[in-house]
Coordinates of C-alpha atoms and ligand atoms in Angstrom, one line a residue:
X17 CA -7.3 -27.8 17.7
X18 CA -5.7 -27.6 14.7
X19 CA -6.9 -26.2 11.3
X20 CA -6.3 -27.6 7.9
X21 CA -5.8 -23.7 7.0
X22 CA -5.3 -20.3 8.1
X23 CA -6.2 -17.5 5.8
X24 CA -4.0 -14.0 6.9
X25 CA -6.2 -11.4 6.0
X26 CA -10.2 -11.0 5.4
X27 CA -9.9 -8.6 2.1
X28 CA -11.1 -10.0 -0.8
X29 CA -8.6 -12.8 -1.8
X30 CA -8.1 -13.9 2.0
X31 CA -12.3 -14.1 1.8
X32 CA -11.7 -15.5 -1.9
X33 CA -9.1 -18.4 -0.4
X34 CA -11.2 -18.9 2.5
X35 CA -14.3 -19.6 0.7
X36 CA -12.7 -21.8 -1.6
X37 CA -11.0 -24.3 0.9
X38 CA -14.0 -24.7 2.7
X39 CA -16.0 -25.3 -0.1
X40 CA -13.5 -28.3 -0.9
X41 CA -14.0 -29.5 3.3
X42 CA -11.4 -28.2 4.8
X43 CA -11.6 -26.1 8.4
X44 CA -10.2 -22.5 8.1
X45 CA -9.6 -20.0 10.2
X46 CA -9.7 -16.3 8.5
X47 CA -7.5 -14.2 10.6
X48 CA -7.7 -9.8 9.9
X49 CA -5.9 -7.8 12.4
X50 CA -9.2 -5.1 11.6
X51 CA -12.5 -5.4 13.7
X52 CA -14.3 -6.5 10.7
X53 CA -13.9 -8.2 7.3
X54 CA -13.0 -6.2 3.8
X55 CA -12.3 -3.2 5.9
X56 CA -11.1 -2.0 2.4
X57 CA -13.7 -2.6 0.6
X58 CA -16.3 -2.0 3.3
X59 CA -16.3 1.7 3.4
X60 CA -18.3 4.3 5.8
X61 CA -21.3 6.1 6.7
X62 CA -21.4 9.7 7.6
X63 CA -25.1 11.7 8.5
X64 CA -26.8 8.8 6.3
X65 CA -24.1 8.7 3.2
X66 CA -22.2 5.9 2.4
X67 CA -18.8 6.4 1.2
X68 CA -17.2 3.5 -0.9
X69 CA -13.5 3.4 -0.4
X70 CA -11.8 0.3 -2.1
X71 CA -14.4 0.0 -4.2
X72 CA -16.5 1.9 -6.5
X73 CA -17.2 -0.3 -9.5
X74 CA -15.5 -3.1 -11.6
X75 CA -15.5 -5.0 -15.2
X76 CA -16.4 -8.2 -16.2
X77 CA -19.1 -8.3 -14.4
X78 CA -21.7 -8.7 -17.4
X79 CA -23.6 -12.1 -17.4
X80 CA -21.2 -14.9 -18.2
X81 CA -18.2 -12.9 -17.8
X82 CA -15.4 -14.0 -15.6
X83 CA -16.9 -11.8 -12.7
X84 CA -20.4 -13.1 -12.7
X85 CA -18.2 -16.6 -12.8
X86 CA -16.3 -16.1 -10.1
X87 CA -19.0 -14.7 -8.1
X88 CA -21.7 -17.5 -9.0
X89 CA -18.7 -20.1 -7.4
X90 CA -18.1 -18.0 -4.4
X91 CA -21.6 -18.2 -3.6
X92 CA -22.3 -14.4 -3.1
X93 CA -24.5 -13.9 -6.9
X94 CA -27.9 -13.9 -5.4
X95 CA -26.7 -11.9 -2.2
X96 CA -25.9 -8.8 -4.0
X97 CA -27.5 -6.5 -6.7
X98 CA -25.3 -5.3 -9.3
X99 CA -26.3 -2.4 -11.5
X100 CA -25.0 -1.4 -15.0
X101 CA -23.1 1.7 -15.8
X102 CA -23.8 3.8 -18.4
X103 CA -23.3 1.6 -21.5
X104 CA -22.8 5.3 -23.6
X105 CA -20.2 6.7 -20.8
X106 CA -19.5 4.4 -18.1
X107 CA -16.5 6.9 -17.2
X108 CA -16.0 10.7 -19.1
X109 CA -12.7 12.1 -19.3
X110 CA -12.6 15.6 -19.6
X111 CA -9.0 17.3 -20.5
X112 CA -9.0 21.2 -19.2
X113 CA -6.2 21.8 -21.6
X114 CA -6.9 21.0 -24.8
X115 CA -10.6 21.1 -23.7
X116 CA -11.9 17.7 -24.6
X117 CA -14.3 15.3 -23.6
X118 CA -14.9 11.8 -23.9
X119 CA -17.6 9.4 -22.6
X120 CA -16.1 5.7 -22.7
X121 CA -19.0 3.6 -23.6
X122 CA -18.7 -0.3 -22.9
X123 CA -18.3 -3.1 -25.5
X124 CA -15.0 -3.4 -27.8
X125 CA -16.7 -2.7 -30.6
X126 CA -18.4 0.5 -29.5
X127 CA -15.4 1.4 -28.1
X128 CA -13.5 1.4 -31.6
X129 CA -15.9 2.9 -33.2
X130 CA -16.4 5.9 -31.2
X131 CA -12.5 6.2 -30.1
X132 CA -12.6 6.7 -34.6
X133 CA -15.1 9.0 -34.5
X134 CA -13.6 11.1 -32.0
X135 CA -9.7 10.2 -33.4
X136 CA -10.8 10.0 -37.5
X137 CA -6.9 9.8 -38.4
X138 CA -5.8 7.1 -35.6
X139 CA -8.2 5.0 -36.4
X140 CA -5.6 1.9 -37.8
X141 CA -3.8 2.5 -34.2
X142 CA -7.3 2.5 -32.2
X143 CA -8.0 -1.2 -33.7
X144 CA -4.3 -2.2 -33.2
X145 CA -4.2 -1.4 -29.4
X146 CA -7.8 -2.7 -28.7
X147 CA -6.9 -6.0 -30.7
X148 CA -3.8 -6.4 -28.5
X149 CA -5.5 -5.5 -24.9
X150 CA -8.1 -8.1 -26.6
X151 CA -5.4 -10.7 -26.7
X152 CA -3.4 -10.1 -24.1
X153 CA -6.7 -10.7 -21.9
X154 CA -7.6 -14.0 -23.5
X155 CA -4.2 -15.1 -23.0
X156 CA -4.3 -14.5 -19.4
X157 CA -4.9 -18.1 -16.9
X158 CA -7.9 -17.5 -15.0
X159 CA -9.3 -15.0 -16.8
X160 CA -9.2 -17.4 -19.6
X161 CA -10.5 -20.7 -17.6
X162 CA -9.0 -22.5 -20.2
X163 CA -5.4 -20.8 -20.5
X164 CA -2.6 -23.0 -19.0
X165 CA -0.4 -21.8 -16.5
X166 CA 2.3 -20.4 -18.0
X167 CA 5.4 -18.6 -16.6
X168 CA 6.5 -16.6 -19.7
X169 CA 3.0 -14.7 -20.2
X170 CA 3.5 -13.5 -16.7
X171 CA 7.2 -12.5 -17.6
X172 CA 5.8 -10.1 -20.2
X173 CA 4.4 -8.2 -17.0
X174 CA 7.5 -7.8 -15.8
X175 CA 9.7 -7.4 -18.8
X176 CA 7.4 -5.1 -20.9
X177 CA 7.1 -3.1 -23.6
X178 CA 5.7 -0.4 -21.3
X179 CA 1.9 1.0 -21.9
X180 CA 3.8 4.2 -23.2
X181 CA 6.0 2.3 -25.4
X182 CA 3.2 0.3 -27.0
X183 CA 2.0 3.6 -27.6
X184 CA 4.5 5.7 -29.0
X185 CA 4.9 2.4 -31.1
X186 CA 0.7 2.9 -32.2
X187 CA 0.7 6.9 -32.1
X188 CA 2.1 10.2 -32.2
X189 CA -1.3 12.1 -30.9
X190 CA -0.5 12.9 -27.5
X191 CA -4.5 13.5 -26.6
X192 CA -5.8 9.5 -27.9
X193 CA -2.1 8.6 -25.9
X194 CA -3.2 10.2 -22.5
X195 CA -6.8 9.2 -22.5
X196 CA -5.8 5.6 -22.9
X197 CA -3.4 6.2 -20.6
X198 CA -6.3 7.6 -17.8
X199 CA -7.0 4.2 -16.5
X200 CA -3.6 3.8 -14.9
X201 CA -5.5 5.4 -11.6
X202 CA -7.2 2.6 -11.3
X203 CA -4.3 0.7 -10.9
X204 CA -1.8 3.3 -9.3
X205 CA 1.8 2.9 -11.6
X206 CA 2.7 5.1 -14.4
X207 CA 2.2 4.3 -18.3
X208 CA 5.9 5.0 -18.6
X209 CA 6.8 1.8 -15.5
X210 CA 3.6 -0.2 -15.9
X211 CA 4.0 -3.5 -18.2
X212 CA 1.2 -3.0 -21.2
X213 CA 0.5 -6.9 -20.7
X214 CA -0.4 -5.6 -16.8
X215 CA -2.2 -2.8 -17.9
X216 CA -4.6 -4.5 -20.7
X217 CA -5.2 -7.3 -18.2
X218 CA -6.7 -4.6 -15.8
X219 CA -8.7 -2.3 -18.3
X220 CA -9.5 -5.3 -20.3
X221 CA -12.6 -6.3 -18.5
X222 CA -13.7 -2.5 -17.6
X223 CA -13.9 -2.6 -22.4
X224 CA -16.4 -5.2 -22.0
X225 CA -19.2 -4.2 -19.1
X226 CA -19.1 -1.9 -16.5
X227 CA -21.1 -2.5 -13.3
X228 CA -21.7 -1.3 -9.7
X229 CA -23.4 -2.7 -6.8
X230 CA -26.3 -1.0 -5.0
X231 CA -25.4 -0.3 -1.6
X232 CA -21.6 -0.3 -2.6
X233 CA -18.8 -2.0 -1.3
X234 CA -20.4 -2.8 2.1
X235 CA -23.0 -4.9 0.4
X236 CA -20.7 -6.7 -1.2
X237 CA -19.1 -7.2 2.8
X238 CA -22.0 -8.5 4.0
X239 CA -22.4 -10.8 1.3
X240 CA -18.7 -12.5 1.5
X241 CA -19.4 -12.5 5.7
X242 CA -22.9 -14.7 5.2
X243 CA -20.9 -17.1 2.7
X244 CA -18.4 -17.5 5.4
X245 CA -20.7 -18.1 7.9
X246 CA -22.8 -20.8 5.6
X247 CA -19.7 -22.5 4.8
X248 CA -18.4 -22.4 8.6
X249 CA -15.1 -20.6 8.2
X250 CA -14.0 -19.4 11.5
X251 CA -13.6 -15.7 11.3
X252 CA -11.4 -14.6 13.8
X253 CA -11.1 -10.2 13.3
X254 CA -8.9 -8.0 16.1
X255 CA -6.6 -11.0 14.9
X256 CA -3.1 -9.9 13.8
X257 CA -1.1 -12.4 13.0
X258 CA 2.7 -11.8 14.4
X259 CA 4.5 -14.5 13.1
X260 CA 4.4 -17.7 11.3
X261 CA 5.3 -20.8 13.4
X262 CA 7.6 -23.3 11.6
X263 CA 8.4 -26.9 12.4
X264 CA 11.6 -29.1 12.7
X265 CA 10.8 -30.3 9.7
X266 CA 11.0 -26.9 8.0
X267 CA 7.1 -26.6 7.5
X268 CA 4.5 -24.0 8.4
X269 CA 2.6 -25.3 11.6
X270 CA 0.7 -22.3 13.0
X271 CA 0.5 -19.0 13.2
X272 CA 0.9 -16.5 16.5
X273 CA -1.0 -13.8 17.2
X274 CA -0.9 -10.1 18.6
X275 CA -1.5 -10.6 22.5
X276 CA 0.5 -13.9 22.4
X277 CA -1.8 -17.0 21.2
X278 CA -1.0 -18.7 18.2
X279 CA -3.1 -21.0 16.3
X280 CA -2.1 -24.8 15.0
X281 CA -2.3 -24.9 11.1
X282 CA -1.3 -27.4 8.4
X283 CA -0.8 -24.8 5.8
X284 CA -1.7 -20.7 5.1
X285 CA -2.1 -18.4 2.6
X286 CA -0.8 -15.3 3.6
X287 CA -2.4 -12.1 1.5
X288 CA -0.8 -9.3 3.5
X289 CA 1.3 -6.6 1.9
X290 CA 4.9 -8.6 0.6
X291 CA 6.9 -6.5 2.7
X292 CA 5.4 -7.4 5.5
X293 CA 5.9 -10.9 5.2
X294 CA 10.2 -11.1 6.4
X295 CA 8.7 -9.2 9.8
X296 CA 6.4 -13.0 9.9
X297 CA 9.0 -15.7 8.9
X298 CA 11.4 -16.7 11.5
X299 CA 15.5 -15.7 10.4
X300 CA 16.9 -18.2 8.1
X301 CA 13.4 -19.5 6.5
X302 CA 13.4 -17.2 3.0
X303 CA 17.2 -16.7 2.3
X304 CA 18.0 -13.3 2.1
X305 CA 17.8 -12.5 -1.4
X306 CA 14.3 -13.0 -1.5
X307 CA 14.0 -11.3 2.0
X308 CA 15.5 -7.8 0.5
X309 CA 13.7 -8.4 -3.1
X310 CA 10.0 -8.7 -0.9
X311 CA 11.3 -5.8 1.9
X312 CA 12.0 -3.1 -1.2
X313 CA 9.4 -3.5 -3.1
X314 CA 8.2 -0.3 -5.3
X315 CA 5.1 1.1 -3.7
X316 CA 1.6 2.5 -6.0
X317 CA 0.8 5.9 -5.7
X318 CA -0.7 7.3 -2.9
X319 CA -3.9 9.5 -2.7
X320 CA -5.4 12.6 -1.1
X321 CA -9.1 12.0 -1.6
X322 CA -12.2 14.0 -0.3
X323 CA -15.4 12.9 0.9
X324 CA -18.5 15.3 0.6
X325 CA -22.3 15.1 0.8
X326 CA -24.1 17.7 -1.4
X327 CA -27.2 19.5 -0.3
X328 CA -28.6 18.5 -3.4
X329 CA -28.8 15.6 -5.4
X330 CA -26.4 15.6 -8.0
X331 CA -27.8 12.9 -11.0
X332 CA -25.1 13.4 -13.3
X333 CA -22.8 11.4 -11.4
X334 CA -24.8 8.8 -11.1
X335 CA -23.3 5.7 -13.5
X336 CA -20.8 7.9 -14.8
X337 CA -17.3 8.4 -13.0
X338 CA -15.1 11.3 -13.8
X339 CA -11.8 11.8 -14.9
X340 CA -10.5 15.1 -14.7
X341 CA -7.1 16.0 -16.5
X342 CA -5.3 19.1 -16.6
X343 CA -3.7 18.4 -19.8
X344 CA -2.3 15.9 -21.8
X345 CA 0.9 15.5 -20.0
X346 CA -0.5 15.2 -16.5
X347 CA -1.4 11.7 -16.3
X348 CA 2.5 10.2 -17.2
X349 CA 3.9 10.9 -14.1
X350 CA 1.2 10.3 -11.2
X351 CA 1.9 12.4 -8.2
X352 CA 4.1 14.7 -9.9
X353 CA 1.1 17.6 -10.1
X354 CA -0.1 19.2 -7.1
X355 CA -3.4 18.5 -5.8
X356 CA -5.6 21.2 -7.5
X357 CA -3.7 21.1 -11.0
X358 CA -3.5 17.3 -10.7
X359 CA -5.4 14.2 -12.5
X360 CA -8.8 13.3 -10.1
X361 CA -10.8 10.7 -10.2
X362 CA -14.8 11.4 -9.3
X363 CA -17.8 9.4 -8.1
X364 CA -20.9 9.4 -6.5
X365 CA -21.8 8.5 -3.2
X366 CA -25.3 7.6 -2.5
X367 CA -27.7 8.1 0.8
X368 CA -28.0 4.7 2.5
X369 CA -30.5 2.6 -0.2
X370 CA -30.9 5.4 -2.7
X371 CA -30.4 5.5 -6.5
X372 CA -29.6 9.3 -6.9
X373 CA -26.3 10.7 -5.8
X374 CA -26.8 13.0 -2.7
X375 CA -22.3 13.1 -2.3
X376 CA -19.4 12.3 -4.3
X377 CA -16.4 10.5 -3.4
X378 CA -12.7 12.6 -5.2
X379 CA -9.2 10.9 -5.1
X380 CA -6.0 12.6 -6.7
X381 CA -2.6 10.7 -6.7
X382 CA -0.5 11.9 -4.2
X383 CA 3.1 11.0 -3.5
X384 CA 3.8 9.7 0.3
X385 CA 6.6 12.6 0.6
X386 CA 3.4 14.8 0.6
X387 CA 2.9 13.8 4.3
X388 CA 5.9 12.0 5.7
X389 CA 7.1 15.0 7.6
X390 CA 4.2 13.6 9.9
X391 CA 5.0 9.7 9.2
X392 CA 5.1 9.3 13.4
X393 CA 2.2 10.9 14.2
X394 CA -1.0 8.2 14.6
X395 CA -5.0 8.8 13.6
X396 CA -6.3 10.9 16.0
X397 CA -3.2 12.4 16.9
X398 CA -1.9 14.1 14.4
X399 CA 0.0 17.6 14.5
X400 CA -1.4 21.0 13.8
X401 CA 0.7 21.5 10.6
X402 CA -0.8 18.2 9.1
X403 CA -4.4 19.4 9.9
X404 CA -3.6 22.7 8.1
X405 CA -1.6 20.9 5.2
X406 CA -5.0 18.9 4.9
X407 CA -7.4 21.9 4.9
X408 CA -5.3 23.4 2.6
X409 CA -5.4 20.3 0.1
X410 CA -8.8 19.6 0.5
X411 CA -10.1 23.8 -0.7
X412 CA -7.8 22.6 -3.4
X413 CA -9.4 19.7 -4.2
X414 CA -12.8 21.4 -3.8
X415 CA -12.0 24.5 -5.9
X416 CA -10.9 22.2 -8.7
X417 CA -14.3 19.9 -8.8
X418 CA -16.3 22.9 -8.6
X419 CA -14.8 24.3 -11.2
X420 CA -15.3 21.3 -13.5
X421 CA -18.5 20.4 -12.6
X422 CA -20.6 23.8 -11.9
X423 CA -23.8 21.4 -10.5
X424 CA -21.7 20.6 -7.4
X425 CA -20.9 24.6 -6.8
X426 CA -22.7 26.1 -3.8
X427 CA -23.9 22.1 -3.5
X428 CA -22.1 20.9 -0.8
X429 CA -23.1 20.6 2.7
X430 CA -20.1 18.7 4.0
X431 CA -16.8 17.9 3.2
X432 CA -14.0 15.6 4.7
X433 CA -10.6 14.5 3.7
X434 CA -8.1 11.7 4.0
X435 CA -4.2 11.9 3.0
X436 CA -1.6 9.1 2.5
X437 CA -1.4 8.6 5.7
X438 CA -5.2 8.0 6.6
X439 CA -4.5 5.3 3.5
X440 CA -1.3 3.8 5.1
X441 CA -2.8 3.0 8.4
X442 CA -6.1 2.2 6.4
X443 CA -5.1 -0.3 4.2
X444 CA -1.7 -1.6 5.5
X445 CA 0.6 -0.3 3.2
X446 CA 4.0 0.5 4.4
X447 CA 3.8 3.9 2.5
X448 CA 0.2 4.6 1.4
X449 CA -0.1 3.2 -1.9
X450 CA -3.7 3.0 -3.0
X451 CA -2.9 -0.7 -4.4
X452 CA -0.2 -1.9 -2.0
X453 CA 3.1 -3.2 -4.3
X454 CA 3.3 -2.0 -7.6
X455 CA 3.1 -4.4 -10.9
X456 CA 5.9 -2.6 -12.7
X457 CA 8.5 -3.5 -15.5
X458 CA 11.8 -4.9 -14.0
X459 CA 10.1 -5.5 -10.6
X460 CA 9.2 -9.5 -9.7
X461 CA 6.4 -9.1 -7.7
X462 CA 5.8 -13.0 -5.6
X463 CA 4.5 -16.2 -6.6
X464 CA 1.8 -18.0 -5.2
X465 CA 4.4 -20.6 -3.8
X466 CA 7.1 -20.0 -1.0
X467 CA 10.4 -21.7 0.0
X468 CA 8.4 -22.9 3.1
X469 CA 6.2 -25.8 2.5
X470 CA 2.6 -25.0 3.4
X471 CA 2.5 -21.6 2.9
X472 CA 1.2 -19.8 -0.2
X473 CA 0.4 -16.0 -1.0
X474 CA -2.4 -14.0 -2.5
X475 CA -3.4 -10.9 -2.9
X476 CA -3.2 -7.6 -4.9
X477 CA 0.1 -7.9 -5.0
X478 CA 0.3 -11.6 -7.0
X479 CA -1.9 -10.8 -9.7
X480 CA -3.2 -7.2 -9.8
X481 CA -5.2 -5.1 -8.1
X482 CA -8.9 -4.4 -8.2
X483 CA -11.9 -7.0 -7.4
X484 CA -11.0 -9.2 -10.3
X485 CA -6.8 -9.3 -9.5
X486 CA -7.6 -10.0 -5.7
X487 CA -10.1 -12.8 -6.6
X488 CA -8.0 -14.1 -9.3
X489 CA -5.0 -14.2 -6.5
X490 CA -7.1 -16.8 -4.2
X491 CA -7.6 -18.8 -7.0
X492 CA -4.0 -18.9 -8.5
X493 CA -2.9 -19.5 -4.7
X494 CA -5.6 -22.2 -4.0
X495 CA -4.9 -23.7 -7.2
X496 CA -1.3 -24.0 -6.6
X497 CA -2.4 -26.0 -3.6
X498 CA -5.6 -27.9 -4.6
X499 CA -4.4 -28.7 -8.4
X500 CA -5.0 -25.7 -11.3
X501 CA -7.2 -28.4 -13.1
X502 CA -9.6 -28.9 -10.2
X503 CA -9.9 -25.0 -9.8
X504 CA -11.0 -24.4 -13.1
X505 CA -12.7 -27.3 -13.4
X506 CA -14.8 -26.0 -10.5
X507 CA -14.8 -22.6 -11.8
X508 CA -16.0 -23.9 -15.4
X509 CA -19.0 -25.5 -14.4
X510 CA -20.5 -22.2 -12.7
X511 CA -20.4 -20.8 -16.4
Ligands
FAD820 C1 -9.3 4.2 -2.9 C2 -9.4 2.9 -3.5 C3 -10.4 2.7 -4.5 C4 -10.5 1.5 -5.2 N1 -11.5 1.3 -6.1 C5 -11.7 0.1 -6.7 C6 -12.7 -0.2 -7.6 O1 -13.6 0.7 -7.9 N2 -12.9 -1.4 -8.2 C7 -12.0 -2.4 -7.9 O2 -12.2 -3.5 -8.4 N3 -11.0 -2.2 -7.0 C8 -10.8 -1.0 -6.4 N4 -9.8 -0.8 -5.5 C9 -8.8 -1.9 -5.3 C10 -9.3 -3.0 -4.4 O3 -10.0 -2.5 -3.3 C11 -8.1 -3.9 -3.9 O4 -7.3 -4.2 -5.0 C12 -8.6 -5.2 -3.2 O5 -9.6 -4.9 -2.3 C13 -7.4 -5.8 -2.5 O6 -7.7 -7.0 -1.9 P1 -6.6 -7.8 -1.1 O7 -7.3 -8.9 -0.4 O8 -5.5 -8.1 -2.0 O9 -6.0 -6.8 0.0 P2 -6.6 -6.2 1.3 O10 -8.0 -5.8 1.2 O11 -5.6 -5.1 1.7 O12 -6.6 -7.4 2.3 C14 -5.5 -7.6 3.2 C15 -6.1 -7.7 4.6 O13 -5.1 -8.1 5.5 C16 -5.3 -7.5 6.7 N5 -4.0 -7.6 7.4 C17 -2.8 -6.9 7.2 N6 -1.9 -7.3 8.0 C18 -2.4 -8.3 8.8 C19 -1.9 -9.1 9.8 N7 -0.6 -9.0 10.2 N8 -2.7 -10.0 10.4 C20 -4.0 -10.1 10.0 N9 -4.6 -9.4 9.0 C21 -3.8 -8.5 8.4 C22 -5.7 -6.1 6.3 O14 -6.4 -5.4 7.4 C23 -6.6 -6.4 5.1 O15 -7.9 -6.5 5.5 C24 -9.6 0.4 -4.8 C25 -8.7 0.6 -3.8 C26 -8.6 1.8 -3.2 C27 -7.5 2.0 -2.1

């Protein structure tokens, strides 16, 4: 048999793609080399507690918003329940060092006002930088269903000004600078290498509405898998695709697979890592200059991160994240602090169907040389200096959220940790990044299209990370195939 498509990879913009082609009638085969789909996203139970891991909560989400959009064409609106964040504080940032707090509540407007009332001097440059994340967002294709494709706005990802030199340009105080900065961990690349365009078209939606969904990223798994299902995608998981079959012609024609059987295809969308993709394609089909440029590609930060479930519940997570920062200076270079003295990230995690938080899920940017003393080892067998680095990390970690937030002190009944290498064998990235390839000035991440006819890419790595970036990616990619008019046509009339 041979399918119209194969989708590499069952994250969201492989599900994303998939959905979309079959929607249109053609018969796709979604390949992930994990035993399930959206292993990222999917997350894990321990004694009851589910832990999100890839995702914890997004923006534009909000009714009518490009989320709610995408979701209502996708098919997977009435198969999930989404919750607000706090509109007053959907995340607080607290600085240790000048101690300072602020809650960011959602809607632009809001946002100004309070960012004023809590910056009374930079209140010119508050409106200036909102205005331009504003534009920047509106100007972006897909977000905007009626923005043409066009090559220079994506340049200005790629070419900058940098979020710190917008800035510097806005702002000498170095407090307002860092906590607009803060959001960067939600991306992984430094305000000092990440484009601004990138970085507004990230935090952009997150100014407008703020929103989980009850039972977490799993729910949202299930949801994607019975859409699949409806729309009769083959979903083939322990599937790792090996290599990509080309024809005499020069085309894709199939894919193989781990174990030695390979699958007829007519075309693919491949949303793996980008430096995985030379190991697919046969020598001689990508010349060599785009071979290096996809093999070197810069890498996000990586993470140590803790999972814990507290004794008791602990309600003042719940709709609020954290962001915990030494001082002003310690969210520029991410992975530079050590874990302890470094930026963190905090969220609940909720007992299986509950509403109060009974654990909390902490993640602090970690560099990969952290751990690749131990880069041969494998899960489950790992030395005993690695188990002791982790231990070590993890009281860290521990002492550092205990000391910020006194309700989780005596609180906690377990505790586990993961390290950049628990997220490299995780999520696929050669060395741990959180968010796979980096979207960084001077680096040109892929385009949808490739030299070889019939295969296309998606993925974090096109757009930008994060539910809306991946999502986006399938789109941009199916588009490229299927006609940008059509997609948004399709996409406009689920508004
Ligand atoms: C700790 C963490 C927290 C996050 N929190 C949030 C959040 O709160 N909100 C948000 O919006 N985003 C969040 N993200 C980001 C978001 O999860 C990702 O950007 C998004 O899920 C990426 O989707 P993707 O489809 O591009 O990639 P992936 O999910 O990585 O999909 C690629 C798939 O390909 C599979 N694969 C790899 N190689 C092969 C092969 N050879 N053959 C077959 N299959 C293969 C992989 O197993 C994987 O399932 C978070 C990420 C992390 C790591």
């Amino acid at each position: 048999m041979t399918y119209d498509f194969a989708v590499i990879g069952a994250g969201v913009s492989g599900i994303t793609s998939a959905i979309t082609l079959a929607k249109k009638g053609f018969h796709v085969a979604l390949l992930e080399k994990a035993d399930r789909t959206a292993p990222l996203v999917r997350g894990f139970s321990r004694r009851g507690i589910h832990f999100d891991t890839g995702f914890h909560y997004t923006g534009g989400l909000g009714s009518g918003q490009p989320l709610d959009v995408f979701f209502r064409y996708l098919g997977i609106s009435d198969r999930i329940v989404s919750f607000q964040y706090d509109e007053d504080g959907f995340d607080l940032f607290s600085c240790e060092n000048p101690g300072f707090e602020f809650r960011f509540p959602t809607g632009y407007n809001r946002l100004q006002e309070t960012l004023g009332e809590a910056f009374p001097r930079e209140r010119g440059a508050i409106a200036n930088y909102l205005a331009q994340v504003r534009s920047m967002c509106a100007s972006i294709p897909y977000l905007n269903l009626n923005m043409e494709i066009d090559p220079n706005g994506a340049l200005q990802r790629v070419l900058g000004p940098t979020l710190q030199e917008t800035l510097d340009a806005l702002s000498g105080n170095a407090l307002l600078k860092s906590l607009l900065s803060t959001h960067s961990l939600l991306y992984g690349v430094s305000c000092n290498e990440v484009a601004f365009a990138q970085h507004a078209a990230i935090v952009g939606s997150y100014y407008e509405s703020v929103h989980g969904i009850r039972g977490g990223g799993a729910s949202l798994a299930r949801a994607f898998d019975g859409r699949l299902a409806e729309l009769g995608v083959d979903v083939l998981c322990n599937s790792k695709v090996t290599g990509l079959s080309i024809s005499n012609g020069g085309a894709l024609s199939g894919v193989r697979l781990e174990g030695g059987d390979s699958l007829a295809c007519r075309g693919a969308i491949a949303t793996i890592h980008p430096r995985l993709i030379p190991e697919l394609a046969p020598e001689g089909t990508f010349r060599p200059a785009y071979r290096k440029r996809l093999g070197t590609f810069e890498e996000t930060i990586s993470a140590f991160a803790c999972f814990a479930a507290t004794k008791m519940p602990i309600p003042t997570l719940a709709k609020t994240n954290r962001f915990l920062i030494p001082d002003t200076e310690s969210i520029y270079q991410l992975g530079s602090r050590p874990i302890g003295r470094a930026p963190l990230y905090l969220t609940a995690a909720y007992k299986n169907g509950e509403t109060n938080p009974q654990g909390f899920i902490g993640i602090c940017p970690t560099l990969f040389s952290a751990v690749s003393a131990w880069e041969s080892s494998s899960f489950g067998n790992r030395p005993e200096e690695y188990r002791l680095y982790k231990e070590q990390a993890l009281a860290r970690m521990q002492a550092q959220i205990e000391r910020a937030y006194p309700d989780i002190t005596g609180n906690v009944q377990f505790i586990e940790g993961s390290t950049p290498l628990t997220i490299r064998d995780f999520c696929s990235t050669p060395l741990g990044g959180l968010y796979g390839a980096k979207h960084m000035v001077g680096q040109f991440n892929p385009h949808s299209a490739t030299r070889i006819p019939g295969l296309f890419l998606a993925g974090q790595a096109i757009v930008a990370p994060g539910l809306m970036g991946a999502i986006i990616s399938g789109f941009l990619a199916c588009g490229t195939l299927l006609g940008h008019d059509f997609m948004r046509r399709e996409l406009k009339a689920c508004c």
